[in-house]
Amino acid sequence: MVKFENVSKSFGSVKALSNVSFEVGDGQFIYLTGPSGAGKTTILKMILRQVVPDSGKIYFDGKEVTSLETKDVPLLRQNIGTVFQDFKVLPERTVSENVEVALAVSGVSIDEWERRVAHVLRLVGLTKRHRLFPNQLSGGELQRVSLARALVVNPKLILADEPTGNLDWKTADEIMDLFEKINKEGKTIIMATHHLGIIKDFKHKTIHLEDGNIKT
Ligand SMILES: Nc1ncnc2c1ncn2[C@@H]1O[C@H](COP(=O)(O)OP(=O)(O)OP(=O)(O)O)[C@@H](O)[C@H]1O
Ligand SMILES: [Mg+2]
């Protein structure tokens, strides 16, 4: 589903990635690990075409991301759901409305919104809390909202950047269980994480980065 071929990127004098190659197959769950500054977020941004490499090629679903025309970038991003450490929910909107925001910019017809929102809220266990506002929710619940929002457009791939970074251990484990469940239902997941305990508990392929290089 995702392939990097000899990808390099520098920001000024900082070499963020050097000659990185890897492949993520359909339905896989991959961890991206490594110390701060290793290049994890840069990899995720490259899959979204928010950052373009200096050299090398990136493929998503067989198409070259690096050579996409600007007009085709939104289509690429519709196939990718994103989840971040800081949740990125809209404070003035309810749980349901936060999820609908993703549908508003998708091609999904409005007749289908209610069914889709209900489905993903059930999946993340927030059905009973759908009318609440973000300030009425715990950190774990906020991360469930952002996961529901990522899933509602039915993306092929979920990119998660330190999704448990702001959560206590118990809540982090619950969120990880949820990612497991979503992966078992067929979604491909690439997750950047420092959370080494998680990697011990869930045995998935790990891509370990140090100073922009893959260490095996
Ligand atoms: N837009 C940018 N401009 C300048 N330097 C950048 C930019 N984006 C990333 N970098 C640099 O590239 C390197 C890799 O950054 P990246 O954010 O990918 O690391 P990371 O592995 O995600 O780190 P963390 O665990 O702290 O999130 C760092 O040295 C960072 O300072
Ligand atoms: Mg990062």
PDB file of C-alpha atoms and ligand atoms in Angstrom:
ATOM      1  CA  MET A   1       0.000   0.000   0.000  1.00  0.00           C
ATOM      2  CA  VAL A   2       2.880   2.360   0.849  1.00  0.00           C
ATOM      3  CA  LYS A   3       6.372   2.129  -0.569  1.00  0.00           C
ATOM      4  CA  PHE A   4       9.427   4.339   0.002  1.00  0.00           C
ATOM      5  CA  GLU A   5      12.355   3.981  -2.402  1.00  0.00           C
ATOM      6  CA  ASN A   6      15.629   5.629  -1.396  1.00  0.00           C
ATOM      7  CA  VAL A   7      13.901   8.675   0.048  1.00  0.00           C
ATOM      8  CA  SER A   8      16.070  11.537   1.338  1.00  0.00           C
ATOM      9  CA  LYS A   9      15.132  14.913   2.736  1.00  0.00           C
ATOM     10  CA  SER A  10      17.104  17.756   4.276  1.00  0.00           C
ATOM     11  CA  PHE A  11      15.820  20.869   5.990  1.00  0.00           C
ATOM     12  CA  GLY A  12      18.707  23.305   5.602  1.00  0.00           C
ATOM     13  CA  SER A  13      21.691  21.546   7.130  1.00  0.00           C
ATOM     14  CA  VAL A  14      19.541  18.976   8.963  1.00  0.00           C
ATOM     15  CA  LYS A  15      19.326  15.651   7.176  1.00  0.00           C
ATOM     16  CA  ALA A  16      15.856  14.512   8.269  1.00  0.00           C
ATOM     17  CA  LEU A  17      15.861  11.285   6.188  1.00  0.00           C
ATOM     18  CA  SER A  18      18.731   9.535   4.373  1.00  0.00           C
ATOM     19  CA  ASN A  19      18.020   6.951   1.735  1.00  0.00           C
ATOM     20  CA  VAL A  20      14.995   5.440   3.435  1.00  0.00           C
ATOM     21  CA  SER A  21      13.331   2.419   1.811  1.00  0.00           C
ATOM     22  CA  PHE A  22      10.509   0.290   3.190  1.00  0.00           C
ATOM     23  CA  GLU A  23       7.207  -1.182   2.198  1.00  0.00           C
ATOM     24  CA  VAL A  24       3.888  -1.500   4.032  1.00  0.00           C
ATOM     25  CA  GLY A  25       1.481  -4.111   2.708  1.00  0.00           C
ATOM     26  CA  ASP A  26      -2.326  -3.962   2.666  1.00  0.00           C
ATOM     27  CA  GLY A  27      -3.758  -4.679   6.100  1.00  0.00           C
ATOM     28  CA  GLN A  28      -0.452  -4.382   7.955  1.00  0.00           C
ATOM     29  CA  PHE A  29       0.040  -2.548  11.236  1.00  0.00           C
ATOM     30  CA  ILE A  30       3.498  -0.949  11.373  1.00  0.00           C
ATOM     31  CA  TYR A  31       5.217   0.969  14.158  1.00  0.00           C
ATOM     32  CA  LEU A  32       7.624   3.787  13.370  1.00  0.00           C
ATOM     33  CA  THR A  33       9.934   4.198  16.324  1.00  0.00           C
ATOM     34  CA  GLY A  34      13.059   6.156  17.160  1.00  0.00           C
ATOM     35  CA  PRO A  35      14.186   9.095  19.274  1.00  0.00           C
ATOM     36  CA  SER A  36      12.943  12.648  18.924  1.00  0.00           C
ATOM     37  CA  GLY A  37      14.102  14.132  15.633  1.00  0.00           C
ATOM     38  CA  ALA A  38      14.675  10.729  14.006  1.00  0.00           C
ATOM     39  CA  GLY A  39      12.320  11.533  11.119  1.00  0.00           C
ATOM     40  CA  LYS A  40       9.069   9.761  12.073  1.00  0.00           C
ATOM     41  CA  THR A  41       6.707  12.684  11.522  1.00  0.00           C
ATOM     42  CA  THR A  42       8.539  13.592   8.315  1.00  0.00           C
ATOM     43  CA  ILE A  43       7.724  10.128   6.926  1.00  0.00           C
ATOM     44  CA  LEU A  44       4.030  10.519   7.774  1.00  0.00           C
ATOM     45  CA  LYS A  45       3.926  13.986   6.209  1.00  0.00           C
ATOM     46  CA  MET A  46       5.530  12.635   3.049  1.00  0.00           C
ATOM     47  CA  ILE A  47       2.819   9.997   2.653  1.00  0.00           C
ATOM     48  CA  LEU A  48       0.285  12.854   2.826  1.00  0.00           C
ATOM     49  CA  ARG A  49       2.356  14.928   0.379  1.00  0.00           C
ATOM     50  CA  GLN A  50       2.736  17.682   2.979  1.00  0.00           C
ATOM     51  CA  VAL A  51       6.499  17.289   2.622  1.00  0.00           C
ATOM     52  CA  VAL A  52       8.165  16.403  -0.686  1.00  0.00           C
ATOM     53  CA  PRO A  53      11.476  14.482  -0.689  1.00  0.00           C
ATOM     54  CA  ASP A  54      14.644  15.867  -2.230  1.00  0.00           C
ATOM     55  CA  SER A  55      15.242  12.518  -3.916  1.00  0.00           C
ATOM     56  CA  GLY A  56      13.677   9.073  -4.053  1.00  0.00           C
ATOM     57  CA  LYS A  57      10.138   7.916  -4.725  1.00  0.00           C
ATOM     58  CA  ILE A  58       7.027   7.309  -2.622  1.00  0.00           C
ATOM     59  CA  TYR A  59       4.085   5.219  -3.767  1.00  0.00           C
ATOM     60  CA  PHE A  60       0.588   4.968  -2.338  1.00  0.00           C
ATOM     61  CA  ASP A  61      -1.562   2.205  -3.796  1.00  0.00           C
ATOM     62  CA  GLY A  62       0.787   1.895  -6.752  1.00  0.00           C
ATOM     63  CA  LYS A  63       0.609   5.605  -7.615  1.00  0.00           C
ATOM     64  CA  GLU A  64       3.604   7.838  -7.269  1.00  0.00           C
ATOM     65  CA  VAL A  65       2.828  10.393  -4.551  1.00  0.00           C
ATOM     66  CA  THR A  66       5.925  12.393  -5.336  1.00  0.00           C
ATOM     67  CA  SER A  67       4.816  13.178  -8.882  1.00  0.00           C
ATOM     68  CA  LEU A  68       1.099  13.824  -8.226  1.00  0.00           C
ATOM     69  CA  GLU A  69      -0.294  17.018  -9.645  1.00  0.00           C
ATOM     70  CA  THR A  70      -1.513  19.487  -7.006  1.00  0.00           C
ATOM     71  CA  LYS A  71      -5.111  18.968  -8.116  1.00  0.00           C
ATOM     72  CA  ASP A  72      -4.847  15.240  -7.312  1.00  0.00           C
ATOM     73  CA  VAL A  73      -3.507  15.714  -3.787  1.00  0.00           C
ATOM     74  CA  PRO A  74      -6.983  16.042  -2.131  1.00  0.00           C
ATOM     75  CA  LEU A  75      -7.956  12.700  -3.687  1.00  0.00           C
ATOM     76  CA  LEU A  76      -4.858  11.072  -2.186  1.00  0.00           C
ATOM     77  CA  ARG A  77      -5.699  12.517   1.239  1.00  0.00           C
ATOM     78  CA  GLN A  78      -9.268  11.202   1.079  1.00  0.00           C
ATOM     79  CA  ASN A  79      -7.828   7.712   1.272  1.00  0.00           C
ATOM     80  CA  ILE A  80      -5.832   8.476   4.401  1.00  0.00           C
ATOM     81  CA  GLY A  81      -7.153   9.096   7.911  1.00  0.00           C
ATOM     82  CA  THR A  82      -4.911  10.924  10.399  1.00  0.00           C
ATOM     83  CA  VAL A  83      -4.746  10.857  14.191  1.00  0.00           C
ATOM     84  CA  PHE A  84      -2.418  13.071  16.261  1.00  0.00           C
ATOM     85  CA  GLN A  85      -1.148  13.307  19.799  1.00  0.00           C
ATOM     86  CA  ASP A  86      -3.100  16.513  20.484  1.00  0.00           C
ATOM     87  CA  PHE A  87      -6.470  15.215  19.128  1.00  0.00           C
ATOM     88  CA  LYS A  88      -7.199  18.347  17.027  1.00  0.00           C
ATOM     89  CA  VAL A  89     -10.910  18.421  17.850  1.00  0.00           C
ATOM     90  CA  LEU A  90     -13.001  21.564  17.385  1.00  0.00           C
ATOM     91  CA  PRO A  91     -13.965  22.877  20.856  1.00  0.00           C
ATOM     92  CA  GLU A  92     -17.234  24.527  19.733  1.00  0.00           C
ATOM     93  CA  ARG A  93     -18.593  21.367  18.106  1.00  0.00           C
ATOM     94  CA  THR A  94     -20.185  18.291  19.634  1.00  0.00           C
ATOM     95  CA  VAL A  95     -18.716  14.818  19.244  1.00  0.00           C
ATOM     96  CA  SER A  96     -21.041  14.054  16.299  1.00  0.00           C
ATOM     97  CA  GLU A  97     -20.296  17.385  14.640  1.00  0.00           C
ATOM     98  CA  ASN A  98     -16.553  16.847  14.974  1.00  0.00           C
ATOM     99  CA  VAL A  99     -16.932  13.580  13.085  1.00  0.00           C
ATOM    100  CA  GLU A 100     -19.193  15.182  10.456  1.00  0.00           C
ATOM    101  CA  VAL A 101     -16.513  17.766   9.692  1.00  0.00           C
ATOM    102  CA  ALA A 102     -14.561  15.047   7.898  1.00  0.00           C
ATOM    103  CA  LEU A 103     -17.624  14.126   5.832  1.00  0.00           C
ATOM    104  CA  ALA A 104     -18.228  17.736   4.851  1.00  0.00           C
ATOM    105  CA  VAL A 105     -14.985  17.797   2.870  1.00  0.00           C
ATOM    106  CA  SER A 106     -15.448  14.306   1.424  1.00  0.00           C
ATOM    107  CA  GLY A 107     -17.577  13.236  -1.489  1.00  0.00           C
ATOM    108  CA  VAL A 108     -19.990  11.290   0.748  1.00  0.00           C
ATOM    109  CA  SER A 109     -23.626  12.224   0.103  1.00  0.00           C
ATOM    110  CA  ILE A 110     -25.422  13.934   2.983  1.00  0.00           C
ATOM    111  CA  ASP A 111     -28.070  11.166   3.109  1.00  0.00           C
ATOM    112  CA  GLU A 112     -25.376   8.806   4.293  1.00  0.00           C
ATOM    113  CA  TRP A 113     -23.853  10.996   6.993  1.00  0.00           C
ATOM    114  CA  GLU A 114     -26.058   9.911   9.890  1.00  0.00           C
ATOM    115  CA  ARG A 115     -25.477   6.220   9.268  1.00  0.00           C
ATOM    116  CA  ARG A 116     -21.723   6.677   8.875  1.00  0.00           C
ATOM    117  CA  VAL A 117     -21.378   8.809  12.021  1.00  0.00           C
ATOM    118  CA  ALA A 118     -23.445   6.351  14.063  1.00  0.00           C
ATOM    119  CA  HIS A 119     -21.328   3.466  12.784  1.00  0.00           C
ATOM    120  CA  VAL A 120     -17.932   4.962  13.695  1.00  0.00           C
ATOM    121  CA  LEU A 121     -19.143   6.265  17.065  1.00  0.00           C
ATOM    122  CA  ARG A 122     -20.296   2.744  17.905  1.00  0.00           C
ATOM    123  CA  LEU A 123     -16.942   1.376  16.750  1.00  0.00           C
ATOM    124  CA  VAL A 124     -14.989   3.676  19.104  1.00  0.00           C
ATOM    125  CA  GLY A 125     -17.500   3.328  21.951  1.00  0.00           C
ATOM    126  CA  LEU A 126     -18.832   6.892  22.025  1.00  0.00           C
ATOM    127  CA  THR A 127     -22.468   6.406  21.025  1.00  0.00           C
ATOM    128  CA  LYS A 128     -23.798   7.583  24.388  1.00  0.00           C
ATOM    129  CA  ARG A 129     -21.573  10.665  24.427  1.00  0.00           C
ATOM    130  CA  HIS A 130     -22.274  11.940  20.927  1.00  0.00           C
ATOM    131  CA  ARG A 131     -23.986  15.155  22.060  1.00  0.00           C
ATOM    132  CA  LEU A 132     -21.216  16.253  24.427  1.00  0.00           C
ATOM    133  CA  PHE A 133     -18.609  18.937  23.744  1.00  0.00           C
ATOM    134  CA  PRO A 134     -14.832  18.312  23.884  1.00  0.00           C
ATOM    135  CA  ASN A 135     -14.433  20.059  27.274  1.00  0.00           C
ATOM    136  CA  GLN A 136     -16.801  17.446  28.736  1.00  0.00           C
ATOM    137  CA  LEU A 137     -14.603  14.539  27.593  1.00  0.00           C
ATOM    138  CA  SER A 138     -11.500  12.792  28.938  1.00  0.00           C
ATOM    139  CA  GLY A 139      -8.263  12.555  26.938  1.00  0.00           C
ATOM    140  CA  GLY A 140      -9.025   8.975  25.960  1.00  0.00           C
ATOM    141  CA  GLU A 141     -12.473   9.976  24.775  1.00  0.00           C
ATOM    142  CA  LEU A 142     -11.034  12.871  22.772  1.00  0.00           C
ATOM    143  CA  GLN A 143      -8.666  10.471  21.041  1.00  0.00           C
ATOM    144  CA  ARG A 144     -11.660   8.230  20.263  1.00  0.00           C
ATOM    145  CA  VAL A 145     -13.355  11.228  18.641  1.00  0.00           C
ATOM    146  CA  SER A 146     -10.342  11.875  16.442  1.00  0.00           C
ATOM    147  CA  LEU A 147     -10.172   8.207  15.511  1.00  0.00           C
ATOM    148  CA  ALA A 148     -13.877   8.223  14.615  1.00  0.00           C
ATOM    149  CA  ARG A 149     -13.310  11.323  12.488  1.00  0.00           C
ATOM    150  CA  ALA A 150     -10.388   9.608  10.730  1.00  0.00           C
ATOM    151  CA  LEU A 151     -12.475   6.487  10.045  1.00  0.00           C
ATOM    152  CA  VAL A 152     -15.732   8.048   8.922  1.00  0.00           C
ATOM    153  CA  VAL A 153     -14.633   8.608   5.323  1.00  0.00           C
ATOM    154  CA  ASN A 154     -13.621   4.936   5.166  1.00  0.00           C
ATOM    155  CA  PRO A 155      -9.927   5.490   4.364  1.00  0.00           C
ATOM    156  CA  LYS A 156      -7.614   2.677   3.283  1.00  0.00           C
ATOM    157  CA  LEU A 157      -4.815   3.834   5.541  1.00  0.00           C
ATOM    158  CA  ILE A 158      -4.625   5.355   9.018  1.00  0.00           C
ATOM    159  CA  LEU A 159      -1.566   7.423   9.944  1.00  0.00           C
ATOM    160  CA  ALA A 160      -1.196   7.976  13.672  1.00  0.00           C
ATOM    161  CA  ASP A 161       1.478  10.288  15.105  1.00  0.00           C
ATOM    162  CA  GLU A 162       2.068   9.543  18.815  1.00  0.00           C
ATOM    163  CA  PRO A 163      -1.662   8.927  19.389  1.00  0.00           C
ATOM    164  CA  THR A 164      -1.088   7.850  22.998  1.00  0.00           C
ATOM    165  CA  GLY A 165       1.431  10.595  23.808  1.00  0.00           C
ATOM    166  CA  ASN A 166      -0.991  12.641  25.932  1.00  0.00           C
ATOM    167  CA  LEU A 167      -2.661   9.713  27.686  1.00  0.00           C
ATOM    168  CA  ASP A 168      -1.966   7.805  30.886  1.00  0.00           C
ATOM    169  CA  TRP A 169      -0.911   4.157  30.592  1.00  0.00           C
ATOM    170  CA  LYS A 170      -4.302   2.595  31.125  1.00  0.00           C
ATOM    171  CA  THR A 171      -6.027   4.904  28.663  1.00  0.00           C
ATOM    172  CA  ALA A 172      -3.192   4.454  26.172  1.00  0.00           C
ATOM    173  CA  ASP A 173      -3.718   0.690  26.336  1.00  0.00           C
ATOM    174  CA  GLU A 174      -7.426   1.102  25.653  1.00  0.00           C
ATOM    175  CA  ILE A 175      -6.683   3.272  22.632  1.00  0.00           C
ATOM    176  CA  MET A 176      -4.143   0.703  21.419  1.00  0.00           C
ATOM    177  CA  ASP A 177      -6.782  -2.034  21.745  1.00  0.00           C
ATOM    178  CA  LEU A 178      -9.001   0.101  19.563  1.00  0.00           C
ATOM    179  CA  PHE A 179      -6.298   0.451  16.890  1.00  0.00           C
ATOM    180  CA  GLU A 180      -5.886  -3.349  17.043  1.00  0.00           C
ATOM    181  CA  LYS A 181      -9.602  -3.811  16.478  1.00  0.00           C
ATOM    182  CA  ILE A 182      -9.590  -1.390  13.543  1.00  0.00           C
ATOM    183  CA  ASN A 183      -6.594  -3.183  12.023  1.00  0.00           C
ATOM    184  CA  LYS A 184      -8.350  -6.541  12.383  1.00  0.00           C
ATOM    185  CA  GLU A 185     -11.273  -5.056  10.478  1.00  0.00           C
ATOM    186  CA  GLY A 186      -8.905  -4.488   7.576  1.00  0.00           C
ATOM    187  CA  LYS A 187      -7.402  -1.011   7.907  1.00  0.00           C
ATOM    188  CA  THR A 188      -3.710  -0.547   7.261  1.00  0.00           C
ATOM    189  CA  ILE A 189      -2.089   1.431  10.093  1.00  0.00           C
ATOM    190  CA  ILE A 190       1.241   3.242  10.353  1.00  0.00           C
ATOM    191  CA  MET A 191       1.863   4.535  13.861  1.00  0.00           C
ATOM    192  CA  ALA A 192       4.752   6.700  15.038  1.00  0.00           C
ATOM    193  CA  THR A 193       5.327   6.121  18.725  1.00  0.00           C
ATOM    194  CA  HIS A 194       7.762   6.530  21.597  1.00  0.00           C
ATOM    195  CA  HIS A 195       5.583   4.317  23.704  1.00  0.00           C
ATOM    196  CA  LEU A 196       7.862   1.298  23.936  1.00  0.00           C
ATOM    197  CA  GLY A 197       5.596  -0.621  26.312  1.00  0.00           C
ATOM    198  CA  ILE A 198       3.078  -0.850  23.519  1.00  0.00           C
ATOM    199  CA  ILE A 199       5.555  -2.437  21.171  1.00  0.00           C
ATOM    200  CA  LYS A 200       6.246  -5.156  23.687  1.00  0.00           C
ATOM    201  CA  ASP A 201       2.545  -5.888  24.112  1.00  0.00           C
ATOM    202  CA  PHE A 202       1.534  -5.921  20.461  1.00  0.00           C
ATOM    203  CA  LYS A 203       3.858  -7.740  18.139  1.00  0.00           C
ATOM    204  CA  HIS A 204       3.854  -5.824  14.889  1.00  0.00           C
ATOM    205  CA  LYS A 205       6.568  -5.024  12.412  1.00  0.00           C
ATOM    206  CA  THR A 206       8.665  -2.087  13.584  1.00  0.00           C
ATOM    207  CA  ILE A 207      10.626   0.372  11.484  1.00  0.00           C
ATOM    208  CA  HIS A 208      13.209   1.906  13.782  1.00  0.00           C
ATOM    209  CA  LEU A 209      14.755   5.227  12.751  1.00  0.00           C
ATOM    210  CA  GLU A 210      17.841   6.941  14.069  1.00  0.00           C
ATOM    211  CA  ASP A 211      19.022  10.253  12.652  1.00  0.00           C
ATOM    212  CA  GLY A 212      17.014   9.705   9.495  1.00  0.00           C
ATOM    213  CA  ASN A 213      18.303   6.170   8.858  1.00  0.00           C
ATOM    214  CA  ILE A 214      16.449   2.891   9.233  1.00  0.00           C
ATOM    215  CA  LYS A 215      18.123   0.609  11.782  1.00  0.00           C
ATOM    216  CA  THR A 216      17.217  -3.035  11.656  1.00  0.00           C
TER     217      THR A 216
HETATM  218  N1  LIG B   1       9.669  22.017   8.413  1.00  0.00           N
HETATM  219  C1  LIG B   1      10.876  21.785   8.955  1.00  0.00           C
HETATM  220  N2  LIG B   1      11.837  22.717   8.917  1.00  0.00           N
HETATM  221  C2  LIG B   1      13.062  22.491   9.446  1.00  0.00           C
HETATM  222  N3  LIG B   1      13.415  21.341  10.033  1.00  0.00           N
HETATM  223  C3  LIG B   1      12.497  20.372  10.117  1.00  0.00           C
HETATM  224  C4  LIG B   1      11.178  20.541   9.590  1.00  0.00           C
HETATM  225  N4  LIG B   1      10.475  19.390   9.805  1.00  0.00           N
HETATM  226  C5  LIG B   1      11.334  18.560  10.443  1.00  0.00           C
HETATM  227  N5  LIG B   1      12.535  19.129  10.637  1.00  0.00           N
HETATM  228  C6  LIG B   1      13.717  18.485  11.258  1.00  0.00           C
HETATM  229  O1  LIG B   1      13.847  17.187  10.730  1.00  0.00           O
HETATM  230  C7  LIG B   1      14.207  16.252  11.741  1.00  0.00           C
HETATM  231  C8  LIG B   1      13.179  15.139  11.831  1.00  0.00           C
HETATM  232  O2  LIG B   1      11.971  15.686  12.361  1.00  0.00           O
HETATM  233  P1  LIG B   1      10.684  14.816  12.656  1.00  0.00           P
HETATM  234  O3  LIG B   1       9.618  15.774  13.076  1.00  0.00           O
HETATM  235  O4  LIG B   1      10.389  13.955  11.496  1.00  0.00           O
HETATM  236  O5  LIG B   1      11.160  13.932  13.882  1.00  0.00           O
HETATM  237  P2  LIG B   1      10.321  12.912  14.795  1.00  0.00           P
HETATM  238  O6  LIG B   1      11.021  11.603  14.698  1.00  0.00           O
HETATM  239  O7  LIG B   1       8.890  12.964  14.420  1.00  0.00           O
HETATM  240  O8  LIG B   1      10.546  13.513  16.248  1.00  0.00           O
HETATM  241  P3  LIG B   1       9.547  13.544  17.535  1.00  0.00           P
HETATM  242  O9  LIG B   1       9.651  12.190  18.157  1.00  0.00           O
HETATM  243  O10 LIG B   1      10.137  14.606  18.407  1.00  0.00           O
HETATM  244  O11 LIG B   1       8.183  13.890  17.056  1.00  0.00           O
HETATM  245  C9  LIG B   1      14.369  17.058  13.015  1.00  0.00           C
HETATM  246  O12 LIG B   1      15.723  17.391  13.176  1.00  0.00           O
HETATM  247  C10 LIG B   1      13.536  18.302  12.743  1.00  0.00           C
HETATM  248  O13 LIG B   1      14.021  19.413  13.462  1.00  0.00           O
HETATM  249 MG    MG B   2       7.198  13.529  15.428  1.00  0.00          MG
END
